[in-house]
XYZ file of C-alpha atoms in Angstrom:
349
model
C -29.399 -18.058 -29.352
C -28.554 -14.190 -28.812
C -25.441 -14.254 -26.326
C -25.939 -11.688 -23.573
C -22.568 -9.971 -22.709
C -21.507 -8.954 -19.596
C -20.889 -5.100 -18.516
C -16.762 -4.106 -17.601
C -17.890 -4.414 -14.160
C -19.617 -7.953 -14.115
C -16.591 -9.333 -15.783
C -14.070 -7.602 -13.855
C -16.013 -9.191 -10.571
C -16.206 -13.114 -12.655
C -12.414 -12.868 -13.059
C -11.827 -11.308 -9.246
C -14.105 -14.304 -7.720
C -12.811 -17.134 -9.912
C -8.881 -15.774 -9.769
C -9.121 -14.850 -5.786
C -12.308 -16.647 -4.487
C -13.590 -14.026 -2.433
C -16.934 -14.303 -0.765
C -19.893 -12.616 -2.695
C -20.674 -10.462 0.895
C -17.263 -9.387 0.147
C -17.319 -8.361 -3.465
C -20.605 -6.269 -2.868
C -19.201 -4.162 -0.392
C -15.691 -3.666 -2.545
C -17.752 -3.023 -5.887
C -20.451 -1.087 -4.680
C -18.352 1.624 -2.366
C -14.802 1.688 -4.116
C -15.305 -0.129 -7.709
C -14.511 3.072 -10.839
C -14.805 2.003 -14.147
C -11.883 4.448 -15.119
C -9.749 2.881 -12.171
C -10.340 -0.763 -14.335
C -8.176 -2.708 -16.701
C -9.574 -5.608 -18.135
C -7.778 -7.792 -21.110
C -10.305 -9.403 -23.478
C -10.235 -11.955 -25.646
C -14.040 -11.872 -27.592
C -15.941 -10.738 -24.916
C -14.395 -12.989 -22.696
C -12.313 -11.000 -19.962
C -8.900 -12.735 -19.573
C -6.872 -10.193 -17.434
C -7.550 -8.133 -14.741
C -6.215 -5.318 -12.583
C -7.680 -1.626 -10.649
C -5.514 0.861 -9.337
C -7.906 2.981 -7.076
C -6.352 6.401 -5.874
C -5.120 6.936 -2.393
C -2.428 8.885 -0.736
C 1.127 8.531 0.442
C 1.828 10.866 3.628
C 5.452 11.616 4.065
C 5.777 13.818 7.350
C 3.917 17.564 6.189
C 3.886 16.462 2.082
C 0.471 14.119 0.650
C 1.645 12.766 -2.491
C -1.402 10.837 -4.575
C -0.546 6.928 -5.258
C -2.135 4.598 -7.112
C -2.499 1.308 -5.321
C -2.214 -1.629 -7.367
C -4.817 -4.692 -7.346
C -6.576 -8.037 -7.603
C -4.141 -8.199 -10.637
C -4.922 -11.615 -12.165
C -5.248 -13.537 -15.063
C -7.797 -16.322 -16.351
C -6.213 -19.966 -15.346
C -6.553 -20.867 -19.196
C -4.314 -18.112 -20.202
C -1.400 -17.716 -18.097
C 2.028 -17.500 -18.934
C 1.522 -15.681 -22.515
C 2.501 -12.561 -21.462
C -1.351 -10.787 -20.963
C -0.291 -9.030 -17.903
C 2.750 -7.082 -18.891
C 0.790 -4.466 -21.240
C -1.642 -4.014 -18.694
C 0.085 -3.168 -16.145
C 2.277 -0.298 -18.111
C -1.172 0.987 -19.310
C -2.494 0.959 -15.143
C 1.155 2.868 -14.540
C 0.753 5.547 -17.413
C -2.795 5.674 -15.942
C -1.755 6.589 -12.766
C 1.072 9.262 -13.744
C -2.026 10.915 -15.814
C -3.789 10.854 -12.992
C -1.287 13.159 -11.208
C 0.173 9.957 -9.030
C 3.753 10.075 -7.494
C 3.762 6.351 -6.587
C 2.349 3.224 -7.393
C 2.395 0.431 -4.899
C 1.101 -2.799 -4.491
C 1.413 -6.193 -2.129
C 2.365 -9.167 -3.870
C 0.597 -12.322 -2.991
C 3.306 -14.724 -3.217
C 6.895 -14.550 -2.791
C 7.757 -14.673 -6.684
C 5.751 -12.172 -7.811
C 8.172 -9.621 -6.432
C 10.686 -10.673 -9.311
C 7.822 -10.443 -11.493
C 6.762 -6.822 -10.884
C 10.859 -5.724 -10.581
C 11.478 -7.127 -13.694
C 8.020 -5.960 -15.499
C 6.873 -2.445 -14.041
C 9.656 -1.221 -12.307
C 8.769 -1.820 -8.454
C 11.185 -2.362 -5.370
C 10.234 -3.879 -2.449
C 9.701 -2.039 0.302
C 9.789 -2.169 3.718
C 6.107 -1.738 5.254
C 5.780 -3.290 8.965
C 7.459 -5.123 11.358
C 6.333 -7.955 13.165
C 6.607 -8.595 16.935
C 5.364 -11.323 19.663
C 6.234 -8.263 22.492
C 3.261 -6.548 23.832
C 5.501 -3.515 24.842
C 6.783 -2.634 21.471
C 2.453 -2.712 20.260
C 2.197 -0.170 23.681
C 4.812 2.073 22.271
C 3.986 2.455 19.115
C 0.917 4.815 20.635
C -0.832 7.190 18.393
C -1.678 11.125 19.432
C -4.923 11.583 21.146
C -7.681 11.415 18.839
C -11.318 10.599 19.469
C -14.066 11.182 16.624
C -18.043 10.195 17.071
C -17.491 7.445 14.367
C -14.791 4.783 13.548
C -14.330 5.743 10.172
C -13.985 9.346 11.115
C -11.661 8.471 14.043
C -9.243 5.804 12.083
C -9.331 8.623 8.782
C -8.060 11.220 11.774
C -5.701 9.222 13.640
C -4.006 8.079 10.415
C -3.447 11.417 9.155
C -1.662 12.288 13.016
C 0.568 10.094 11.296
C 4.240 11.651 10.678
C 6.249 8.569 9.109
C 5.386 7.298 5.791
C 2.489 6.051 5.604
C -0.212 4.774 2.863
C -3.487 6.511 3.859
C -7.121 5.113 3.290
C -9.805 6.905 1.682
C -13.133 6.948 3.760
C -14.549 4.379 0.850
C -11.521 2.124 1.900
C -11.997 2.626 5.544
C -15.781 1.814 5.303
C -15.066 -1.254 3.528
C -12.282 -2.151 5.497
C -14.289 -2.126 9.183
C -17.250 -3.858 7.107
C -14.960 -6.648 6.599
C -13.823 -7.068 10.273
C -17.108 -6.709 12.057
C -18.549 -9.580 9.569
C -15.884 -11.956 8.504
C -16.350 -15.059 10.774
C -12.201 -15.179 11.017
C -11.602 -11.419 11.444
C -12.617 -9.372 14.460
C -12.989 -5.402 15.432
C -12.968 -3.881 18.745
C -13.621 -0.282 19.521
C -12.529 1.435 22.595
C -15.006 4.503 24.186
C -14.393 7.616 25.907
C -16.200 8.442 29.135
C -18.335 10.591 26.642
C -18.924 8.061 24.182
C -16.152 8.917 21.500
C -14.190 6.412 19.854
C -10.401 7.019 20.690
C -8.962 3.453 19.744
C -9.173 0.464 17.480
C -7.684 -3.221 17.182
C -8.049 -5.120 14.300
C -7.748 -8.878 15.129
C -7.475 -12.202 12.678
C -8.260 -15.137 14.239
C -5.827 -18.284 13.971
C -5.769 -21.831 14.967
C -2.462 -21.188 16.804
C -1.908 -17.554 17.063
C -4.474 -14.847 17.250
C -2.657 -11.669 14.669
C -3.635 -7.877 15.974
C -3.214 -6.607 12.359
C -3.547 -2.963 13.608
C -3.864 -1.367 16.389
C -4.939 2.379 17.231
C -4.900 4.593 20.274
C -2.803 5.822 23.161
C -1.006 3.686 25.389
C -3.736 3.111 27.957
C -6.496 2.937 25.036
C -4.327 0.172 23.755
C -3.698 -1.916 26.919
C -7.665 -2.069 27.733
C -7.833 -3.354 24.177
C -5.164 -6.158 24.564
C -6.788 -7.033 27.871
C -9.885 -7.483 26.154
C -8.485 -9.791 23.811
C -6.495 -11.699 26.223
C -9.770 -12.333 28.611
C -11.196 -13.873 25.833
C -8.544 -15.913 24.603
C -5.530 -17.754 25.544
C -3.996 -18.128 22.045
C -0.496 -16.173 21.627
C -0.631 -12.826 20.270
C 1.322 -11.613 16.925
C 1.346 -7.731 16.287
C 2.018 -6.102 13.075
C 3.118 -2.547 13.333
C 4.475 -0.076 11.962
C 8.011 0.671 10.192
C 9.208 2.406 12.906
C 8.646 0.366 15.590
C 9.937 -2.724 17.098
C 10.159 -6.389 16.216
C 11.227 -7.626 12.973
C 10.860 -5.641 10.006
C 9.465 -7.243 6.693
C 9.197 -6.643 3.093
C 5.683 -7.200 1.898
C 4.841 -4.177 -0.572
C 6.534 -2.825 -3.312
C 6.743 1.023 -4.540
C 7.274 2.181 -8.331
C 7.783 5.556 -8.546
C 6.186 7.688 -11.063
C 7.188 11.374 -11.445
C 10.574 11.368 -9.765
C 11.413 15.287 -9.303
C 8.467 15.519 -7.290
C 8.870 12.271 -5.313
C 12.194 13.245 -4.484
C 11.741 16.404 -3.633
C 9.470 15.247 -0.925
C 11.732 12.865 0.474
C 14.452 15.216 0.588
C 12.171 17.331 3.729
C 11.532 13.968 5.539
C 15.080 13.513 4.571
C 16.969 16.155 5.321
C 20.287 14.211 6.053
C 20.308 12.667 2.067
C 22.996 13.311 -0.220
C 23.355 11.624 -3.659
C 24.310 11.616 -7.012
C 23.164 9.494 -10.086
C 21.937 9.577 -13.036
C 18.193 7.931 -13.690
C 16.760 6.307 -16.748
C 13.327 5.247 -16.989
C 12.139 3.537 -20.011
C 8.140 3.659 -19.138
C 8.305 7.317 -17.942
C 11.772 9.142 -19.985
C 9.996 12.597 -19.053
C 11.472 11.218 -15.279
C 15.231 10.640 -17.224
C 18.433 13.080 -16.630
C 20.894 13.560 -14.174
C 20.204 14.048 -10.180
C 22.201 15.850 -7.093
C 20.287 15.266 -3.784
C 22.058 17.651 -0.709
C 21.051 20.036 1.588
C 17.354 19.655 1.303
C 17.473 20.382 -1.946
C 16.614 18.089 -5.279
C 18.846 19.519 -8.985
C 18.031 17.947 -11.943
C 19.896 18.214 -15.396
C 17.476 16.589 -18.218
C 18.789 14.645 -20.893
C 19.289 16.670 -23.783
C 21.689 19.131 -21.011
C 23.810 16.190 -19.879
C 27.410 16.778 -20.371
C 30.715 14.474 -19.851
C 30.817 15.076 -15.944
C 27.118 13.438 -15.539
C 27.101 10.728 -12.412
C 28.785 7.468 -13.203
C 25.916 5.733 -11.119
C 22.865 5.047 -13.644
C 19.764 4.138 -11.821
C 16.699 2.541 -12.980
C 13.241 2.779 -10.748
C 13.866 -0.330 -10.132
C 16.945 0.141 -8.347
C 16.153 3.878 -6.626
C 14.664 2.920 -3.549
C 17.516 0.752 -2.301
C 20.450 3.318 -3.710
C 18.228 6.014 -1.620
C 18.613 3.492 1.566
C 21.566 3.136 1.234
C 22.241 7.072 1.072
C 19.930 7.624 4.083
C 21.947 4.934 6.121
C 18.320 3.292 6.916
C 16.000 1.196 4.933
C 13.265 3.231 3.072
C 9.929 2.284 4.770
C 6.299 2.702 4.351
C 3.453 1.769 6.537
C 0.664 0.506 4.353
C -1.723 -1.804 6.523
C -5.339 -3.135 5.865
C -5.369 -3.334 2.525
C -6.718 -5.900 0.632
C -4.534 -8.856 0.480
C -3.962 -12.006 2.524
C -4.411 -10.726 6.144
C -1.289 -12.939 7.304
């Protein structure tokens, strides 16, 4: 009996569906708007995929500078062959990827708690900070975005998002398309728009529903566009309201994403003008990426670098790894690092 084997993008979506159990309505819309063979890992045993990760391009905004990222996931592995180490190669070969690709970053949001060691100790991540969580409806009013209004909701939410000035992750229109998809079909996720007089969309709230709690996941517009939304919501329900917001802004901040970075002159340079205030010293040593390796002075807006092979006897006693960078640069800065990265494509809670 001839054996009929499966294309890189039917076993990439077995693995996805029996690792993550996603809905088929959900995988069609991922795989036919955002899925890139060249943005897919697979580990194989026979023809058998055992291992599984994409990194699909987006961008990190960091006040005027647009750095490209990789974003990190549906990393998995087949039930049958966990634990032997199948994910550690694959995920250096997604990184080296992504530097080739011209990325500064990598991120990705871990699933469960323990899988933050995991990517620390095997890629090179640090968690991050990337909202905050609040039961006030005054800190969701203040975090108000600039007036925007576009025809469409992709158009508007791609515009809004790039009004941003904090760091932020920023969608593609593929993501955004697939995103609002999701929301306007899922039985447990909702999507209301808010209208101009004209008929322009100039605000957005992305609601999951709950048992107990109903969780505004994001919310877009100015500070009247937003309280018409919440009213909405509240007329319909009297379930408690959760928001998740940005960074920035109030309520309790939490650590659900992780950031590796990849080219570290530019990535610091970068920070340094959303920075300004930064001064440090250290050396950096990066076993994935030693092109990134030598030692660092951070002050006055300004990023020197001494590589390697120049290093002399007064190089910084403080040895870094990329691991470790993000929280020595928060601790410089006097304020946690932070990046708003919201509606992506992991557990909505």
């Amino acid at each position: 009996m001839t054996q009929i084997r499966r294309t890189k993008r039917e076993e990439a979506r077995r693995l996805w569906q029996l690792c993550f159990g996603d809905s088929d309505e959900f995988l069609d819309r991922y795989f036919d708007r955002l899925y890139r063979e060249e943005d897919v890992l697979l580990a194989e045993e026979g023809s058998k995929a055992i291992g599984h990760l994409q990194f699909p391009e987006l961008a990190l905004s960091l006040g005027e500078e647009t750095l490209p990222a990789g974003y990190v996931v549906a990393v998995c592995t087949h039930p049958d062959h966990r634990g032997k180490g199948i994910m550690r190669p694959l995920l250096h070969k997604a990184l080296r990827r992504e530097k080739a690709r011209g990325d500064v970053v990598s991120v990705l949001l871990p699933a469960e708690d323990w899988l933050f060691r995991y990517y620390t100790s095997v890629g090179g991540y640090a968690p991050i900070v990337n909202q905050t969580r609040s039961r006030r409806q005054e800190d969701a009013l203040r975090e108000e975005d600039p007036p925007v209004a576009s025809p469409s909701l992709v158009d508007y939410l791609l515009e809004v998002e790039a009004s941003q000035r904090t760091p932020s992750l920023l969608h593609s229109r593929a993501f955004w398309e697939v995103i609002t998809q999701d929301f306007e079909r899922e039985e447990e996720l909702a999507l209301q728009i808010h209208r101009t007089e004209s008929g322009l969309i100039d605000g957005a709230l992305f609601l999951v529903k709950g048992e107990s709690e109903l969780l505004v996941q994001a919310l877009y517009g100015m500070r009247p566009v937003r309280e018409a939304l919440l009213a909405e919501v509240t007329r319909e329900s009297k379930l408690p309201l959760t928001y998740l917001l940005r960074p920035s802004e109030g309520g309790i901040p939490e650590v659900r994403a992780m950031m590796r970075v990849l080219d570290a002159p530019r990535f610091l340079e970068a920070l340094v003008k959303y920075y300004p205030e930064l001064r440090l010293s250290f050396t950096y040593r990066d076993e994935l990426f030693p092109e990134n390796d030598g030692d660092y002075l951070i002050s006055a807006v300004k990023v020197e670098r001494l590589p390697r092979d120049e290093e002399g006897k007064s190089a910084p006693k403080k040895c870094l790894s990329p691991a470790e960078l993000i929280a020595a640069l928060s601790d410089a800065s006097g304020r946690p690092l932070a990046c708003s990265m919201r509606l992506l494509f992991e557990d909505p809670h």
